Short mmCIF file of C-alpha atoms in Angstrom, two decimals:
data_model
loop_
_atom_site.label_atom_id
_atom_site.label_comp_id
_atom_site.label_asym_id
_atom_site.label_seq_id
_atom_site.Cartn_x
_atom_site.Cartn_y
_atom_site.Cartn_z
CA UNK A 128 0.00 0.00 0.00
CA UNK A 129 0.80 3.24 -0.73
CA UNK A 130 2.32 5.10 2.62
CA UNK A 131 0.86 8.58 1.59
CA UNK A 132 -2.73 8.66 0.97
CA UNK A 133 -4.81 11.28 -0.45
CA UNK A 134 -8.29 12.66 0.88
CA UNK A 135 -11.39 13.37 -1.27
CA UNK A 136 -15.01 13.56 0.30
CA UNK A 137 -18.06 14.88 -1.27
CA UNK A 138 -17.35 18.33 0.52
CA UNK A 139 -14.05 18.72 -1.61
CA UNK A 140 -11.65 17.30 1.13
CA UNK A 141 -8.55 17.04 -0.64
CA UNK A 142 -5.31 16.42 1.58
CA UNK A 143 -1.61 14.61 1.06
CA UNK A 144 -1.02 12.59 4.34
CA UNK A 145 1.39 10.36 6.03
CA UNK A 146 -0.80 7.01 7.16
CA UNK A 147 1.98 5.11 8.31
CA UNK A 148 3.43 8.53 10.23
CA UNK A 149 -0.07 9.18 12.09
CA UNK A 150 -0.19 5.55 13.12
CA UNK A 151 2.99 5.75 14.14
CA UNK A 152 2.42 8.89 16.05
CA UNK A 153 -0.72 7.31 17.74
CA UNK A 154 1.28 4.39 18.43
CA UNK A 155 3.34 7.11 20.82
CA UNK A 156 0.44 8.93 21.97
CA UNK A 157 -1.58 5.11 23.09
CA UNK A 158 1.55 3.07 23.70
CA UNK A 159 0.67 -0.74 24.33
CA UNK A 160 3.26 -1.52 27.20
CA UNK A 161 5.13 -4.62 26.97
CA UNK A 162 3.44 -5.86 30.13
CA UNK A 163 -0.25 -5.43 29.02
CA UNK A 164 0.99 -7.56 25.74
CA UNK A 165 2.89 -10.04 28.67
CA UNK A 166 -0.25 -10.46 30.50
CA UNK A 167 -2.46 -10.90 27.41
CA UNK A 168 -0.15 -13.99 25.98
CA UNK A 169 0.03 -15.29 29.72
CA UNK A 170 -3.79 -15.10 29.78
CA UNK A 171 -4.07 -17.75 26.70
CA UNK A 172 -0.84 -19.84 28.24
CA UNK A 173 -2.11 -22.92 29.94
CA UNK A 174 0.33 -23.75 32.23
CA UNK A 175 0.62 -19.59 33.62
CA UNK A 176 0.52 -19.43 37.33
CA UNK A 177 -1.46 -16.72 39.08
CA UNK A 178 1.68 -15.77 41.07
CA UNK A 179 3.30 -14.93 37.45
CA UNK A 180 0.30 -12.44 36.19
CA UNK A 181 -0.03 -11.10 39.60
CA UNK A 182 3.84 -10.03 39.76
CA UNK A 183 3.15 -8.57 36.35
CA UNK A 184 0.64 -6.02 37.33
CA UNK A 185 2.49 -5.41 40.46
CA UNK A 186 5.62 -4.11 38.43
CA UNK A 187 3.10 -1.21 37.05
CA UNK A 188 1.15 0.84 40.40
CA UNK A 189 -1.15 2.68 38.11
CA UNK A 190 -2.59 -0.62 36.56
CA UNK A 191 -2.37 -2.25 40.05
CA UNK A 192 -4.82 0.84 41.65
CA UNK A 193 -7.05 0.40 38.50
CA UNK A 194 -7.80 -3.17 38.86
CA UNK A 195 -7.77 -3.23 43.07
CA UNK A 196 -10.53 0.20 42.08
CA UNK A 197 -12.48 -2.17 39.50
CA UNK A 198 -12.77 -5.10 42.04
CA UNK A 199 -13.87 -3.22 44.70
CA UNK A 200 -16.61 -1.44 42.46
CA UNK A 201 -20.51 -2.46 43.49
CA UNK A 202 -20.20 -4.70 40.31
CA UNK A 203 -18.79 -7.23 41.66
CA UNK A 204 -20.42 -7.45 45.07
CA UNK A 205 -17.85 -8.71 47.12
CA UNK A 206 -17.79 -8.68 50.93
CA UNK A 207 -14.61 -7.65 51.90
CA UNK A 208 -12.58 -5.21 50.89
CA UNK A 209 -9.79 -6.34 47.99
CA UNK A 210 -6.38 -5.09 49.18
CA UNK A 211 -4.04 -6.95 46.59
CA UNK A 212 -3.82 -8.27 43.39
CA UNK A 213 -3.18 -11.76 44.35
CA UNK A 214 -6.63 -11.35 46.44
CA UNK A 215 -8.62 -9.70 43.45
CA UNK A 216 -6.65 -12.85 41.61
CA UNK A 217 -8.48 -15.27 43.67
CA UNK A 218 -11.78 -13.82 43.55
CA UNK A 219 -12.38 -12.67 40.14
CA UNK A 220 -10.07 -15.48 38.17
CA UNK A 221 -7.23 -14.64 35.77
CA UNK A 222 -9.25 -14.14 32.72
CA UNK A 223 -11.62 -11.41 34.23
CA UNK A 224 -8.81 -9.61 35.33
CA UNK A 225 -7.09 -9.50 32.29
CA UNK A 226 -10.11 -8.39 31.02
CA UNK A 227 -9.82 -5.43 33.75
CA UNK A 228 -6.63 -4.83 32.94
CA UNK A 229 -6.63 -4.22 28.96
CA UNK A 230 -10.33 -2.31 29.48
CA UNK A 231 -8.25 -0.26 31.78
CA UNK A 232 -5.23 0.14 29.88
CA UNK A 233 -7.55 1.46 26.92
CA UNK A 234 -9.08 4.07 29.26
CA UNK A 235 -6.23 5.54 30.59
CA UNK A 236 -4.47 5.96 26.54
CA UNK A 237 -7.94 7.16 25.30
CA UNK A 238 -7.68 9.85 27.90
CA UNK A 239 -4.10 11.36 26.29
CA UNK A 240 -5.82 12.36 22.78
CA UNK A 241 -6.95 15.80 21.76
CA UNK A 242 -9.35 16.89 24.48
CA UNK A 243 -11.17 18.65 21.87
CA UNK A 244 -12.35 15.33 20.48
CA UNK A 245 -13.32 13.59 23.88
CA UNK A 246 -17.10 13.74 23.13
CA UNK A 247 -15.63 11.04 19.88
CA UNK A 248 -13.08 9.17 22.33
CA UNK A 249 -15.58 8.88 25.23
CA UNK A 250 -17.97 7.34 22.49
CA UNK A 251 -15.54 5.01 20.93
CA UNK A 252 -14.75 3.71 24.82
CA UNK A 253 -18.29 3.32 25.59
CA UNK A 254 -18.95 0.94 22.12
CA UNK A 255 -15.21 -1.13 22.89
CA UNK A 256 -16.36 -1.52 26.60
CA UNK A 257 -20.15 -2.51 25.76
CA UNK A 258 -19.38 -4.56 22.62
CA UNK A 259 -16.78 -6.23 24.73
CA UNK A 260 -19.08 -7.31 27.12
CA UNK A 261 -21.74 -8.49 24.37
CA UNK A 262 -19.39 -10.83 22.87
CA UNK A 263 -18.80 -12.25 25.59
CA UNK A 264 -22.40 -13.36 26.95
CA UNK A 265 -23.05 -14.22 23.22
CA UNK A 266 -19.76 -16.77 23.49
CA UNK A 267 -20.52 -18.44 26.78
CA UNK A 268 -24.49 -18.73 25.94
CA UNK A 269 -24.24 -20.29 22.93
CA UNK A 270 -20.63 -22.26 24.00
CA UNK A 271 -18.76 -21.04 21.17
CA UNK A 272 -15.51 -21.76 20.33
CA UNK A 273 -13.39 -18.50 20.85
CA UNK A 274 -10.76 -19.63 23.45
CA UNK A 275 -11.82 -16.62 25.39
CA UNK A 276 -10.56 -14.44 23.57
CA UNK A 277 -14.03 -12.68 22.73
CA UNK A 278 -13.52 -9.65 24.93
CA UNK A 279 -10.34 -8.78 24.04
CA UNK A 280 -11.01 -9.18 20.41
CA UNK A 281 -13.93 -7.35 20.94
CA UNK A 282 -12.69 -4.54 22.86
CA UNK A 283 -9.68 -3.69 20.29
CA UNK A 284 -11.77 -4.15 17.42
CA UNK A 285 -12.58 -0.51 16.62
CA UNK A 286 -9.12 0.99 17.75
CA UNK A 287 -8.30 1.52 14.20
CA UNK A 288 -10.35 4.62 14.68
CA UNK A 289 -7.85 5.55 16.86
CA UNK A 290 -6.49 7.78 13.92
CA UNK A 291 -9.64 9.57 12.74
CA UNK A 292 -10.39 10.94 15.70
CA UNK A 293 -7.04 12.03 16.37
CA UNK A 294 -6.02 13.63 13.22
CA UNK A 295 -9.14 13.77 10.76
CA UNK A 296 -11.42 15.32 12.81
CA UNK A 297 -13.14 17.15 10.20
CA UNK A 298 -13.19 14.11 8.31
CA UNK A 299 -15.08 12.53 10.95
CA UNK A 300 -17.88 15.02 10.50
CA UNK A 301 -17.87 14.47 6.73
CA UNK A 302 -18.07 10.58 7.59
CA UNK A 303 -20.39 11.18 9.66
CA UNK A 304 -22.82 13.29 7.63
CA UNK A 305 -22.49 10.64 4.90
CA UNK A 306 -23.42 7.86 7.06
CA UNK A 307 -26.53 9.53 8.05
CA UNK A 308 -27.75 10.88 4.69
CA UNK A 309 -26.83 8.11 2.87
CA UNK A 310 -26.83 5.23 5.19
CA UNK A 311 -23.63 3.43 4.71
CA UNK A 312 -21.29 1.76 6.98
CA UNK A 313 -18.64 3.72 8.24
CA UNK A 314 -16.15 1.39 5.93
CA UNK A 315 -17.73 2.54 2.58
CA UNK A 316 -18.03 5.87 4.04
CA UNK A 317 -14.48 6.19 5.12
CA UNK A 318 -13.62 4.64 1.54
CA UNK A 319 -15.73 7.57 0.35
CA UNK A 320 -14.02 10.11 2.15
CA UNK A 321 -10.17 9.46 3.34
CA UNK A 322 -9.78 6.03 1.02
CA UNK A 323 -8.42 3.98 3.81
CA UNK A 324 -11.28 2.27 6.07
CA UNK A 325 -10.95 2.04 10.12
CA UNK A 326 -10.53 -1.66 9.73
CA UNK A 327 -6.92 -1.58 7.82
CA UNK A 328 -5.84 1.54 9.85
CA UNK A 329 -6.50 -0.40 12.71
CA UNK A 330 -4.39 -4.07 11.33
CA UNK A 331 -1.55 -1.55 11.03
CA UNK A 332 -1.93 -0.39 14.28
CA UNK A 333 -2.10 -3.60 15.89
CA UNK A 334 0.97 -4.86 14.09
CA UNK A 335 2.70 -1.35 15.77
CA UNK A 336 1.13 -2.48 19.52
CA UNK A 337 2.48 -6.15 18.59
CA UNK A 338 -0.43 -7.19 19.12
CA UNK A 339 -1.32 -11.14 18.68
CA UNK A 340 -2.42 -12.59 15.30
CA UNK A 341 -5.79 -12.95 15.69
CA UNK A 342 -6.57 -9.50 17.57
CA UNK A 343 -5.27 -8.15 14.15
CA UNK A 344 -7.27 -10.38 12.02
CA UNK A 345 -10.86 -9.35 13.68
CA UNK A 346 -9.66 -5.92 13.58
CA UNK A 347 -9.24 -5.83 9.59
CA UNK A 348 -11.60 -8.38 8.80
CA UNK A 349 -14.88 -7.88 11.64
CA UNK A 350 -17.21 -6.06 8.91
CA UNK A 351 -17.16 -9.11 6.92
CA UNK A 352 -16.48 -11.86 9.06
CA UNK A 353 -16.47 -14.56 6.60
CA UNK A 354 -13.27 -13.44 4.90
CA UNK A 355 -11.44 -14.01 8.27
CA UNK A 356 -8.95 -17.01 6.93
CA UNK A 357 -7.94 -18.26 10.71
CA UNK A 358 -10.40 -17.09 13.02
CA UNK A 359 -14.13 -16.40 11.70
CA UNK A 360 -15.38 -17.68 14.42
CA UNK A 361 -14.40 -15.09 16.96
CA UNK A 362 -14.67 -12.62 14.17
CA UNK A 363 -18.07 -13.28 13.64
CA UNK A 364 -19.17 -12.96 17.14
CA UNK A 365 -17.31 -9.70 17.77
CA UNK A 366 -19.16 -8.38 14.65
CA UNK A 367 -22.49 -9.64 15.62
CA UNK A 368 -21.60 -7.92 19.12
CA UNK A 369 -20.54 -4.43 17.28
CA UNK A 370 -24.40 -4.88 15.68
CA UNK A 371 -26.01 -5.29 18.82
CA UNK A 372 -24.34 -2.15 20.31
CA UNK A 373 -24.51 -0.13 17.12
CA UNK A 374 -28.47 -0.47 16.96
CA UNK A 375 -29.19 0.47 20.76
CA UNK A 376 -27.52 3.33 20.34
CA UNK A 377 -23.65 2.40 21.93
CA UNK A 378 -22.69 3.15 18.85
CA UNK A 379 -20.27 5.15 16.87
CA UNK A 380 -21.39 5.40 13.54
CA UNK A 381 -23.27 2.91 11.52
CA UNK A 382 -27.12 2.98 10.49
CA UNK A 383 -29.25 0.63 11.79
CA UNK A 384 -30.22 -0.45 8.23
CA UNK A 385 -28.70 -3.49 7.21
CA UNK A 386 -27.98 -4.74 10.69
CA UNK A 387 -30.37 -7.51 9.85
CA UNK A 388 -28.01 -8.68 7.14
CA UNK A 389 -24.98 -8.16 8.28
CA UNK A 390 -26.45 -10.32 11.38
CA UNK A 391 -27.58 -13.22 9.34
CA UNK A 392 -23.97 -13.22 7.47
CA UNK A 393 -22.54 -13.65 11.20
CA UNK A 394 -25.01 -16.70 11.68
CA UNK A 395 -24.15 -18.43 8.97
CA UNK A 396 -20.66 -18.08 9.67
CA UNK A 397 -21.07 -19.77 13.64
CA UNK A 398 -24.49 -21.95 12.31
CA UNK A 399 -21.78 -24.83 12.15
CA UNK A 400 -20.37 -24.86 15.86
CA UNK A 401 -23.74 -23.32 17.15
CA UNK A 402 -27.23 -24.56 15.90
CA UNK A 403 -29.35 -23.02 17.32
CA UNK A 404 -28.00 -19.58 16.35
CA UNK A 405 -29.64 -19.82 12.85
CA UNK A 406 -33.22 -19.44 13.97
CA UNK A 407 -32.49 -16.43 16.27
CA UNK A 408 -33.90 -13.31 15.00
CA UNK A 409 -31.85 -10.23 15.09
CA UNK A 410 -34.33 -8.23 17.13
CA UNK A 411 -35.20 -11.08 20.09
CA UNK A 412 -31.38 -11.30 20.57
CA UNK A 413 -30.86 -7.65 20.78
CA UNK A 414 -33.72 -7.30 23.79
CA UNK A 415 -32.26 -9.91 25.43
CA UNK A 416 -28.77 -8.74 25.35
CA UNK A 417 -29.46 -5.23 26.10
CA UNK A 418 -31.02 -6.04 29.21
CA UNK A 419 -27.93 -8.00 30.04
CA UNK A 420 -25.50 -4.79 29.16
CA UNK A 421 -27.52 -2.65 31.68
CA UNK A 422 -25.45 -5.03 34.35
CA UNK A 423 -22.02 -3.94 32.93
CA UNK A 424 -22.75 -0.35 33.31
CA UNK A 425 -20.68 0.15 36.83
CA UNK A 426 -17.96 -1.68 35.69
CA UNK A 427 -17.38 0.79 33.30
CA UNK A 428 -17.72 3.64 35.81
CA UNK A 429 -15.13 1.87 37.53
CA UNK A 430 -12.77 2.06 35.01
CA UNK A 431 -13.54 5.77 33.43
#
């Protein structure tokens, strides 16, 4: 791909820029530490102790006082006090505080970009956080097989927006307008306007945070989850996750038309491993789930 891309929207946008330069400047703006990227590959390592994960969040105090905040929040209900990380360890299990720790880790780098587009950043952290959450009940009701790796997948899945918000924010407006008049996805829209969708801004991005294979893979491929060569699967569920979010209104910027379809291309992509998924209707799933999100909601004050 060309590094240098140029701009052209329907309002006469027309701009020479640097993609691989703003990703890279992103990338030093919302850093992805070397222990968050630790802890997610210990997360998905069988034989990891708890004593190995907990020394890893130890070594960093701010993610340790995030996690010891979130397990102590009224989410979680639990009677005592949690003091440690080896205590929130034992009570909340390795994989929900990983999940913790990267929803955390995303807050606190969402926070360093332009204040003037927070209203943009606090909207993309609401959708990651609430399709995050999504994906998961949709993977453990319906026992699919994603390893786990739902949330995660589900949570970095937009950060290839990362960009727009940070350095085409009039482009964002443009996108926006289109999306509304014309009702497109953001993809085609973004095609439209700055020729380079969210989804391969954000497989670049992941291959800057190092990020494992098939994080990247749902990132470029979750609007059309059947072209996912390795994991379609997990693609498929954060995508039918995104939809859910996207037509309750935890969105950020996709019509609700042809959510129905894009739904029914996710079934038929997990119909195999889960049955009973092709004679759910789009809208019975969405009341169900919604009422299930409505549970999630201190979490994420925990976290902001």
């Amino acid at each position: 791909m060309n590094t240098t891309i140029t701009l052209s929207g329907r309002n006469g946008i027309r701009k020479g820029r640097d993609l691989r330069g703003e990703i890279r400047r992103i990338n030093e703006i919302v850093p992805f530490p070397p222990v968050v990227a630790e802890i997610l590959d210990a997360m998905h390592d069988k034989n990891v102790t708890a004593s190995k994960v907990t020394a890893l969040i130890e070594s960093d105090p701010a993610l340790t006082a995030r996690i010891l905040r979130s397990a102590n929040s009224p989410f979680y209900g639990l009677r005592a006090d949690v003091v440690t990380v080896e205590h929130a360890m034992r009570m909340l299990g390795l994989e929900e505080i990983g999940h913790l720790l990267l929803a955390a880790q995303m807050k606190s780098r969402l926070s360093a970009l332009d204040p003037r587009q927070r209203e943009r950043t606090e909207a993309l952290w609401r959708h990651s956080v609430a399709a995050a959450a999504v994906a998961r009940l949709i993977a453990r009701e319906h026992r699919l097989p994603t390893d786990g790796k739902e949330y995660t997948a589900a949570l970095l899945h937009d950060m290839g927006k990362l960009v727009l918000i940070q350095y085409y924010p009039k482009e964002c407006a443009v996108l926006e307008q289109l999306i509304e008049d014309l009702c497109i996805d953001d993809v085609e829209a973004e095609r439209q306007t700055i020729q380079v969708p969210h989804t391969e801004i954000g497989r670049q991005l992941g291959e800057q945070w190092r990020l494992p294979k098939e994080y990247i893979e749902v990132m470029l491929h979750h609007h059309q989850p059947e072209r996912s060569p390795a994991v379609p699967v997990l693609t498929a569920v954060v995508r039918m996750a995104d939809l859910m979010c996207e037509s309750w209104g935890d969105g950020i910027g996709e019509p609700d038309e042809g959510s129905t379809q894009s739904f029914d291309a996710c079934t038929a992509v997990l119909g195999p491993c889960a049955p009973a998924l092709r004679d759910v209707h789009f809208y019975d799933m969405r009341e169900h789930l919604q009422q299930e999100l409505s549970k999630q909601k201190e979490m994420m004050e925990a976290l902001a």
